[in-house]
Tab-separated table of C-alpha atoms in Angstrom:
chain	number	residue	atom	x	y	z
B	1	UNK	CA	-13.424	-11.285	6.748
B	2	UNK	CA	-13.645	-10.316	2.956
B	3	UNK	CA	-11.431	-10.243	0.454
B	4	UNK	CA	-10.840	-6.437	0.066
B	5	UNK	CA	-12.286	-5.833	-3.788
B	6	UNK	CA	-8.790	-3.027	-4.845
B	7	UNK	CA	-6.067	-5.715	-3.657
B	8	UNK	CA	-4.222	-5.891	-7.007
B	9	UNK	CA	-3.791	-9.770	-8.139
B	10	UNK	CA	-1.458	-9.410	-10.753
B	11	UNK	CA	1.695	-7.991	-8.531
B	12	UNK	CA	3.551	-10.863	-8.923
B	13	UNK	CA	7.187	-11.213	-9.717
B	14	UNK	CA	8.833	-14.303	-11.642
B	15	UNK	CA	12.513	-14.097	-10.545
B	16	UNK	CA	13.763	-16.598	-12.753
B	17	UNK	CA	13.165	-14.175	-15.679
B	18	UNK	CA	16.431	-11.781	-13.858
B	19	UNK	CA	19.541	-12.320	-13.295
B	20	UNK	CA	20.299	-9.650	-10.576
B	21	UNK	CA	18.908	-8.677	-7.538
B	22	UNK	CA	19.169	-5.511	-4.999
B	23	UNK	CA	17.784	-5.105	-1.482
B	24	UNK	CA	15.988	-2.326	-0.186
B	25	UNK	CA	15.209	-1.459	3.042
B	26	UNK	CA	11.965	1.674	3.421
B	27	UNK	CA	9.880	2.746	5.802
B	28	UNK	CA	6.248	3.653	4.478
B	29	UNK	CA	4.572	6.829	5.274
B	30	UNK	CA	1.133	7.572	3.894
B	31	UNK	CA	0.479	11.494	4.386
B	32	UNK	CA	3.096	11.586	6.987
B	33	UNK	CA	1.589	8.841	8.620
B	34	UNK	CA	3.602	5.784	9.489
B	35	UNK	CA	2.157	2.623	7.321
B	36	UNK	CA	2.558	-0.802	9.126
B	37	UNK	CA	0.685	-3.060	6.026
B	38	UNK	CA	0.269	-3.053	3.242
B	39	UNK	CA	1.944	-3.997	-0.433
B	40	UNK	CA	4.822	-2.487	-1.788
B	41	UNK	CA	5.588	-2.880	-5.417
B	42	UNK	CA	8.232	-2.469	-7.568
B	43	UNK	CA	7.687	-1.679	-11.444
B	44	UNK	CA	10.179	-0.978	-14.454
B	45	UNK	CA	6.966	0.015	-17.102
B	46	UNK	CA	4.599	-2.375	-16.474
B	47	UNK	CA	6.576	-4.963	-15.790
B	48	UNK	CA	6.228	-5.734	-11.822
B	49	UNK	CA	10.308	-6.041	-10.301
B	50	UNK	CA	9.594	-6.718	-6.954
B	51	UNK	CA	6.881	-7.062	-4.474
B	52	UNK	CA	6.782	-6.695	-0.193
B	53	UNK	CA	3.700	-7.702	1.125
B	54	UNK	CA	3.284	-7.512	5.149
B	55	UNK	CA	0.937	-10.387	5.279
B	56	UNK	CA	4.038	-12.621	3.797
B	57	UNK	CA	6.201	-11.447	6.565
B	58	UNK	CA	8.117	-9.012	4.642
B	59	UNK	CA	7.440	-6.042	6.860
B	60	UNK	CA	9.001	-6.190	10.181
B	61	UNK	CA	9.175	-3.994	13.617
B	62	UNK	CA	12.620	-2.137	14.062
B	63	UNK	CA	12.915	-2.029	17.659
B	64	UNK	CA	16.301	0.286	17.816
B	65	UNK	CA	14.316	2.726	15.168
B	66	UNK	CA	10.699	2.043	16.468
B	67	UNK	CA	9.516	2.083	13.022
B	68	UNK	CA	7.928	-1.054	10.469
B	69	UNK	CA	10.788	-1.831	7.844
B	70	UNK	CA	9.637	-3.187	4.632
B	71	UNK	CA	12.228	-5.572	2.992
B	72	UNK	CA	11.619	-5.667	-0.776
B	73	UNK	CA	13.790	-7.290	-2.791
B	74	UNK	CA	13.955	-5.793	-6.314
B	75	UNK	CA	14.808	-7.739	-9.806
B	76	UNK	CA	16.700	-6.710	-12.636
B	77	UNK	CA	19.194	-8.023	-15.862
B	78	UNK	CA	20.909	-5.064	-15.691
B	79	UNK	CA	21.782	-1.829	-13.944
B	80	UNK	CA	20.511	1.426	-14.536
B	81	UNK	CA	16.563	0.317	-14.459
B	82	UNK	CA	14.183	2.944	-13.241
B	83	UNK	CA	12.286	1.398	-10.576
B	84	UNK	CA	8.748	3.287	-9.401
B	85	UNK	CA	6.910	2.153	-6.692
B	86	UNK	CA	2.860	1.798	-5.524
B	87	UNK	CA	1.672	1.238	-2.881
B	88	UNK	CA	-1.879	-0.996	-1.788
B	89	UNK	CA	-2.679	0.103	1.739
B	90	UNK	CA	-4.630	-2.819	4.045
B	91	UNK	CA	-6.052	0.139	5.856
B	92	UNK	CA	-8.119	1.549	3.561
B	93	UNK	CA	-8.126	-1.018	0.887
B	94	UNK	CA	-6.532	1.768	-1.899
B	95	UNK	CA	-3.602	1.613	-3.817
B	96	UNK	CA	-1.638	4.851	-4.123
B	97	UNK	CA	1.892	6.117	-5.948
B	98	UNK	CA	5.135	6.578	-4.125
B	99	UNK	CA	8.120	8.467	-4.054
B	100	UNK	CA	11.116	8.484	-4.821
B	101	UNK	CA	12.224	6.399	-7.431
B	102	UNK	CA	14.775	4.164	-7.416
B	103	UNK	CA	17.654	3.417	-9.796
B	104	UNK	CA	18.752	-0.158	-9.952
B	105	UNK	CA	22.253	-0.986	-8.957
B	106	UNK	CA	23.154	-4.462	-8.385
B	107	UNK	CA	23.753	-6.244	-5.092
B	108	UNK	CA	22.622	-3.061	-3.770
B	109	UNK	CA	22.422	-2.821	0.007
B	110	UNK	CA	23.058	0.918	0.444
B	111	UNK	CA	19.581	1.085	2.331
B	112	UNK	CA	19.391	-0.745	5.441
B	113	UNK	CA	16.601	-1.136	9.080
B	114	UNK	CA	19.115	2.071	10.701
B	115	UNK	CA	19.383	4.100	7.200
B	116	UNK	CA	15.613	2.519	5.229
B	117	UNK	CA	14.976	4.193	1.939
B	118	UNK	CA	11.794	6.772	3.225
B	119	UNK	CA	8.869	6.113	0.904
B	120	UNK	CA	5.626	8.460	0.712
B	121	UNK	CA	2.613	8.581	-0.747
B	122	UNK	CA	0.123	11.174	-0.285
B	123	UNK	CA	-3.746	11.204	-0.602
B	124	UNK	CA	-3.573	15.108	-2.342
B	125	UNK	CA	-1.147	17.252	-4.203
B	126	UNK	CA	-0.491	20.694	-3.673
B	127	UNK	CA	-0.014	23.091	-6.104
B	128	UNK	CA	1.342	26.363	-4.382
B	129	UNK	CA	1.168	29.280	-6.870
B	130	UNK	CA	2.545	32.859	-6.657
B	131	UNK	CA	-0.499	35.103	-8.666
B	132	UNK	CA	0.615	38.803	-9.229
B	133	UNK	CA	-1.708	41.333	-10.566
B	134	UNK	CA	-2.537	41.161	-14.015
B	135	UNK	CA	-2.825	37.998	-16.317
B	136	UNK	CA	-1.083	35.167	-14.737
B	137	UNK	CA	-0.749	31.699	-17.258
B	138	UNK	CA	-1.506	28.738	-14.438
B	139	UNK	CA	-0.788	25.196	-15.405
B	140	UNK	CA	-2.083	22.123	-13.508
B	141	UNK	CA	-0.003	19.000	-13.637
B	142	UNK	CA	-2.277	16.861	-12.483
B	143	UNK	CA	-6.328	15.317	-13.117
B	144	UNK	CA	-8.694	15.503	-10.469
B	145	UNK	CA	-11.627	13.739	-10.084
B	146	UNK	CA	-13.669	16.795	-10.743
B	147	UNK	CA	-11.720	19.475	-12.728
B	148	UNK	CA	-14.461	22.242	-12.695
B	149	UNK	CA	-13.759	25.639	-11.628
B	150	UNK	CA	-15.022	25.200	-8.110
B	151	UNK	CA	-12.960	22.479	-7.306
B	152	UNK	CA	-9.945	23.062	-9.067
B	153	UNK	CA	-9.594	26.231	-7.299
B	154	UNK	CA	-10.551	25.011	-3.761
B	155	UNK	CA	-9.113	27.476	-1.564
B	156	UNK	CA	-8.318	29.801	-3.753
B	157	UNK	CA	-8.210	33.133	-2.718
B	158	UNK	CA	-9.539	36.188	-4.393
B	159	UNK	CA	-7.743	39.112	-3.041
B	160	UNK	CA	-4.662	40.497	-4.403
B	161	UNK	CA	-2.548	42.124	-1.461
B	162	UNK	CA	-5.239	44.597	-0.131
B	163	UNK	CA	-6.479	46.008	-3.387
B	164	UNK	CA	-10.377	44.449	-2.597
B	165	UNK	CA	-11.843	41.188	-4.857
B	166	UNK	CA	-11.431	42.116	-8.584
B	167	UNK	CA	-13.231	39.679	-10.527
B	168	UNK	CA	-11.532	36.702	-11.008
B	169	UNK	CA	-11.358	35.595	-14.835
B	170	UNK	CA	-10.678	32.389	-16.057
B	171	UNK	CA	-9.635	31.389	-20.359
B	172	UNK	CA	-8.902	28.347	-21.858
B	173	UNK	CA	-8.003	28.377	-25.238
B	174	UNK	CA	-11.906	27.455	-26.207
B	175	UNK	CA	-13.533	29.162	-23.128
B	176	UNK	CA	-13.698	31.946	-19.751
B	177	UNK	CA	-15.461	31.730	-16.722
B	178	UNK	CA	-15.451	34.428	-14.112
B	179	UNK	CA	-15.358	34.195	-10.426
């Protein structure tokens, strides 16, 4: 087959540049979906810490748990690191963020195939807001591919607990829309 084009290249680790190491065991989910390939990398910044990619053998059936482990082993020079993690997903040839993070302890084996470390990523993020009549000051935390009005507020529903569809207004400090 071909080379899938979003496989990243540059997730490589160079171990001799650490002088401590900690194992994790995870399991993968992908919107609550189990993922059995794919990349897992470690990062502290930029700098890559760590990398578990299924095609090298690091990702392994559990039979006891019935669930893919993913053994990463993680790089550090000293403890107390923030480690955040991505993940590139054979599947569907994406790479996506995951939670949670993980603080670097070393020789750490406090994660193991019968107690893995659960890693997710998701494909969305939901915002659930509680909108009272009246002005309400909403904040989005996040960038969407397409941030106008009609699909920012996908979903959003107009009708404040039986009192009909007021209008729906909309300010920025610059601008207003209505709804």
């Amino acid at each position: 087959g071909t080379e899938p084009k979003n496989k990243p290249t540059t997730w490589v680790v160079n171990a001799n540049n650490f002088e401590f190491t900690a194992s994790i065991s995870a399991t993968v989910t992908l919107d609550d979906k189990e993922v059995k390939e794919g990349i897992i990398v470690a990062f502290v910044g930029n700098t890559v810490r760590g990398v578990a990619d299924s095609k090298n053998g690091s990702w392994s059936f559990f039979p006891p748990s019935g669930k893919t482990i993913v053994s990463l082993t993680v790089y550090s020079n000293k403890d107390g690191d923030v480690m955040t993690f991505q993940l590139y997903n054979y599947a569907d040839d994406t790479i996506y963020d995951v939670t949670p993070e993980y603080t670097f302890k070393t020789n750490d084996t406090s994660t193991n195939a019968m107690q893995p470390l659960s890693m997710v990523a998701r494909t969305s993020i939901d915002q659930v807001l509680t909108i009272v009549p009246g002005w309400n000051w909403v904040s989005f935390y996040v960038h969407n591919d397409s941030m106008a009005l009609k699909d920012a507020l996908l979903g959003f529903s107009n009708n404040f607990a039986g009192t009909g569809t007021p209008p729906l207004f909309i300010k920025s400090q610059t601008k207003s829309s209505q709804i």
